[in-house]
mmCIF file of C-alpha atoms in Angstrom:
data_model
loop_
_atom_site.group_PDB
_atom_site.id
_atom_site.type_symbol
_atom_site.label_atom_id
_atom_site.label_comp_id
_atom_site.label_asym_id
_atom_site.label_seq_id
_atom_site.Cartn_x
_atom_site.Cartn_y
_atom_site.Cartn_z
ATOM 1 C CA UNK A 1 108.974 107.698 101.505
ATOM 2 C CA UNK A 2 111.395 104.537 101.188
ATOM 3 C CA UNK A 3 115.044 104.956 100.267
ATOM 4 C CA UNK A 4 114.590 101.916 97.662
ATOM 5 C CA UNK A 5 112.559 99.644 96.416
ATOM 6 C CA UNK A 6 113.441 96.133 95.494
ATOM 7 C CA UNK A 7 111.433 94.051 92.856
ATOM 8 C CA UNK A 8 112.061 90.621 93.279
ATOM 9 C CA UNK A 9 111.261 88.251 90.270
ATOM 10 C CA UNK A 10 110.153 84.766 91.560
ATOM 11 C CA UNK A 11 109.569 81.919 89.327
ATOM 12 C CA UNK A 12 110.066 79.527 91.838
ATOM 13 C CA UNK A 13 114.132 79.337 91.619
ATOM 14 C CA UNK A 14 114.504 76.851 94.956
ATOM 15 C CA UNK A 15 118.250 76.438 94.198
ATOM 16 C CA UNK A 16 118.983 80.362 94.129
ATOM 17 C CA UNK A 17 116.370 82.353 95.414
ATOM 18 C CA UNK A 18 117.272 82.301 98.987
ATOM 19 C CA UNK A 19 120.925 83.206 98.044
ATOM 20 C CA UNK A 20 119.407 85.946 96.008
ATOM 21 C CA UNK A 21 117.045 87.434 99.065
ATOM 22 C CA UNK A 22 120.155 86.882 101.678
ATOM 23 C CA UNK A 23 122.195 89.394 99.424
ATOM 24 C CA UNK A 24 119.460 91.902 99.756
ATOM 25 C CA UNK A 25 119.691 92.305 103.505
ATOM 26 C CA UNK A 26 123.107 94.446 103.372
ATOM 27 C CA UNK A 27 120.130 97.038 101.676
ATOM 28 C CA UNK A 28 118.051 97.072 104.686
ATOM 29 C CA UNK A 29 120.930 97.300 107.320
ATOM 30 C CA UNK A 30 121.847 100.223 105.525
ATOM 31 C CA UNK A 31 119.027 101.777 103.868
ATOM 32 C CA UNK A 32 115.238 101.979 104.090
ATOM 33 C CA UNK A 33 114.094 99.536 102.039
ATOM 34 C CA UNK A 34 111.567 96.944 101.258
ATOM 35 C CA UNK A 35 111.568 94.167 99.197
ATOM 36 C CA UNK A 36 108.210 93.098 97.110
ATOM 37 C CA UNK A 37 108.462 89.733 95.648
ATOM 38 C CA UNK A 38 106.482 89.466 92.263
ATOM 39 C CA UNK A 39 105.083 86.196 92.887
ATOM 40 C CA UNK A 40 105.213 84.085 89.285
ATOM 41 C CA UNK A 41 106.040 80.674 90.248
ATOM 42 C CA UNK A 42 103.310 78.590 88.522
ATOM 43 C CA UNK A 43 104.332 75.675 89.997
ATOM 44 C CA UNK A 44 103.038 77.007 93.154
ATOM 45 C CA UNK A 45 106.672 75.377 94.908
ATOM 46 C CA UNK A 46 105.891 75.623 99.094
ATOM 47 C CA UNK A 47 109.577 75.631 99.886
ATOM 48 C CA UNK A 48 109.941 78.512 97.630
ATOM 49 C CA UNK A 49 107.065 80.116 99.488
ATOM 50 C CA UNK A 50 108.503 79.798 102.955
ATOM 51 C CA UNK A 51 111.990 80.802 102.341
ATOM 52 C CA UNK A 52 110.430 84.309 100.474
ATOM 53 C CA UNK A 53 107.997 84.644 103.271
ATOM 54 C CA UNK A 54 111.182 84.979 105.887
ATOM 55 C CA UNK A 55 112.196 88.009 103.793
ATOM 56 C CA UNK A 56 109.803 89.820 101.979
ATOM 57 C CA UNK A 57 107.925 92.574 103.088
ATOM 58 C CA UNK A 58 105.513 92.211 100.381
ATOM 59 C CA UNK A 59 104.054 89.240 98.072
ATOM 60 C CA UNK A 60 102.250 89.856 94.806
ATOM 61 C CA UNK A 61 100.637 87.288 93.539
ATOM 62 C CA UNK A 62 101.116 87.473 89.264
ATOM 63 C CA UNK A 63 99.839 85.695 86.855
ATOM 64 C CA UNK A 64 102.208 84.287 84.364
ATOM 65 C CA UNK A 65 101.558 85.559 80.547
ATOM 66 C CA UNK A 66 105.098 85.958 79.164
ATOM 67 C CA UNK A 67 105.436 89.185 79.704
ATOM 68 C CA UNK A 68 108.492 90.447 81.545
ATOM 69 C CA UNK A 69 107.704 94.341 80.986
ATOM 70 C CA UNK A 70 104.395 93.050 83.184
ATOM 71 C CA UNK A 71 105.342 91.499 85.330
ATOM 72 C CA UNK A 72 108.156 93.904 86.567
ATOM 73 C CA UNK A 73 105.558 96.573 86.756
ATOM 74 C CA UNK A 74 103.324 95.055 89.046
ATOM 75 C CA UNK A 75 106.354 95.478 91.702
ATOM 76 C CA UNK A 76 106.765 99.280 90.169
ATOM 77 C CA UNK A 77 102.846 99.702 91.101
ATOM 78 C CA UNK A 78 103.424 98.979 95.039
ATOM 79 C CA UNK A 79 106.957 100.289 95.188
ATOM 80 C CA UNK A 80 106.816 103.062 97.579
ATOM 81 C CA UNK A 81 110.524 103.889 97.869
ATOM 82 C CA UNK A 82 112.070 106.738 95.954
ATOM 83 C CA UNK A 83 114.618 104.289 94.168
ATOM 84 C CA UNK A 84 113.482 101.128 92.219
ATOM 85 C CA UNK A 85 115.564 98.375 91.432
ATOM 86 C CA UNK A 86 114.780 94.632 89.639
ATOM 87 C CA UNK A 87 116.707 91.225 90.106
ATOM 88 C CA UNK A 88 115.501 88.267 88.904
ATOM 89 C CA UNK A 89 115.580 85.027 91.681
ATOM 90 C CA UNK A 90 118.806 83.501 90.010
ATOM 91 C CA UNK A 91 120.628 86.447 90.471
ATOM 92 C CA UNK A 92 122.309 88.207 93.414
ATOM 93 C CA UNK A 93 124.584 90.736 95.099
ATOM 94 C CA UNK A 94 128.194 89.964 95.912
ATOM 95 C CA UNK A 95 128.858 93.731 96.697
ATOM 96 C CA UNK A 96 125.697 96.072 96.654
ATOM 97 C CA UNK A 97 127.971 99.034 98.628
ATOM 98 C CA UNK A 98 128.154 101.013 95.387
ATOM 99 C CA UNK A 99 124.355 101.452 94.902
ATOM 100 C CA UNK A 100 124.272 102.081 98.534
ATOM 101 C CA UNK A 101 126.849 104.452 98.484
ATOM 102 C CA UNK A 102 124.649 106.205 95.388
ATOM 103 C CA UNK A 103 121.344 106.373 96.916
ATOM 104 C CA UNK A 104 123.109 107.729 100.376
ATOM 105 C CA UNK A 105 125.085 110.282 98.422
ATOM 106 C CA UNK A 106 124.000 114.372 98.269
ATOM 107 C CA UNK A 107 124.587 113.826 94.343
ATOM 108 C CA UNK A 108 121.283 111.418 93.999
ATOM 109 C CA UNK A 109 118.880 113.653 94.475
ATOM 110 C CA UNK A 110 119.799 115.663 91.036
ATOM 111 C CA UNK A 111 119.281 112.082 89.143
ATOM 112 C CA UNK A 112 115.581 110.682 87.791
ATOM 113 C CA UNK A 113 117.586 107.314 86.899
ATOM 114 C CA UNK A 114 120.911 105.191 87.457
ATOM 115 C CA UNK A 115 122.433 102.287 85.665
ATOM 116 C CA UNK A 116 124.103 99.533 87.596
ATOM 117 C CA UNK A 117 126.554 96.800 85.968
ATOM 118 C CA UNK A 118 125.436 93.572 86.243
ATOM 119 C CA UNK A 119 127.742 90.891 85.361
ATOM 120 C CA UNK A 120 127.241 87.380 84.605
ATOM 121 C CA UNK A 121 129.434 84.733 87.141
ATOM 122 C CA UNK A 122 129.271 81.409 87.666
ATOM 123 C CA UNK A 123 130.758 80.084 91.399
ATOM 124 C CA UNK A 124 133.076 77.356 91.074
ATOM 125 C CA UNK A 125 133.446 73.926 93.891
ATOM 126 C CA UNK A 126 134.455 76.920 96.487
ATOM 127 C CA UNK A 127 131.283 78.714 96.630
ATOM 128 C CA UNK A 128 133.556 82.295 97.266
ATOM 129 C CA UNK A 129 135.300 81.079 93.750
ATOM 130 C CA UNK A 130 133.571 84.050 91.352
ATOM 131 C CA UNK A 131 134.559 83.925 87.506
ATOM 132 C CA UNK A 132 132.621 85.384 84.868
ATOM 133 C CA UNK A 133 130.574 82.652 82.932
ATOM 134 C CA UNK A 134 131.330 83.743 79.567
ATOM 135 C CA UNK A 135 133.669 86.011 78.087
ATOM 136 C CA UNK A 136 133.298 89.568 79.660
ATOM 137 C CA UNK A 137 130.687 91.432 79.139
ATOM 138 C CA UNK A 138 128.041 93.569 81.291
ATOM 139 C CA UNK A 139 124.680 94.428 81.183
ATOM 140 C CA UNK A 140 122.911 97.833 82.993
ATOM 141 C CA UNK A 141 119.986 97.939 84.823
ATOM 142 C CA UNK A 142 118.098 101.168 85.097
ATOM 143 C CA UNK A 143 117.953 102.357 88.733
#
């Protein structure tokens, strides 16, 4: 069995998704892990295609019916890794070493499920510039 599972959202996000999948690669160096892209872009975008094709090591093909919950369990129903985690194409990872450090550590195996803090940024002219893009606040997402 896989270390962790990563469920990749596509809806055809050309300006982010490749920054999103790029972030994801710090998983694999470390950890055993595949990446399944849930395939929702309606607009059936071919540059979108190609750049998801370079990193993915699975494609599922969904179709759109406003329905989140769905559409996140279609990755769930291939994931074959022990972990599961969901981001969305417009997101990514400026530091992923903590969930790393978590699935890696002797105290994971006593845990069904995990939170993670995700927190909304917005990168300035400097593309290393971070700052949040509203007034602090975080979300979790279930691990």
């Amino acid at each position: 069995m896989m270390d962790l599972t990563i469920s990749l959202l596509s809806s055809g996000r050309i300006n982010t998704i490749e920054r999103c999948l790029a972030s994801l690669m710090p998983f694999k160096d470390r950890l055993d892990t595949e990446i399944v892209v849930v395939d929702t872009d309606r607009r059936h975008h071919k540059d979108v295609r190609k750049i998801v094709k370079r990193y993915a090591d699975r494609i599922i093909p969904f179709e759109w019916r406003d329905d989140f919950s769905a559409a996140r369990n279609a990755g769930l129903d291939v994931s074959t890794g022990e972990w599961f985690l969901y981001v969305d194409d417009d997101e990514w990872f400026i530091d992923g070493k903590p969930i790393m450090d978590f699935i890696q550590s002797d105290g994971s195996n006593e845990h069904q499920w995990a939170n993670c803090r995700i927190r909304n940024y917005t990168t300035g002219a400097d593309q290393n510039e971070h700052r949040y893009a509203c007034r602090p606040h975080s979300v979790c997402r279930h691990l």
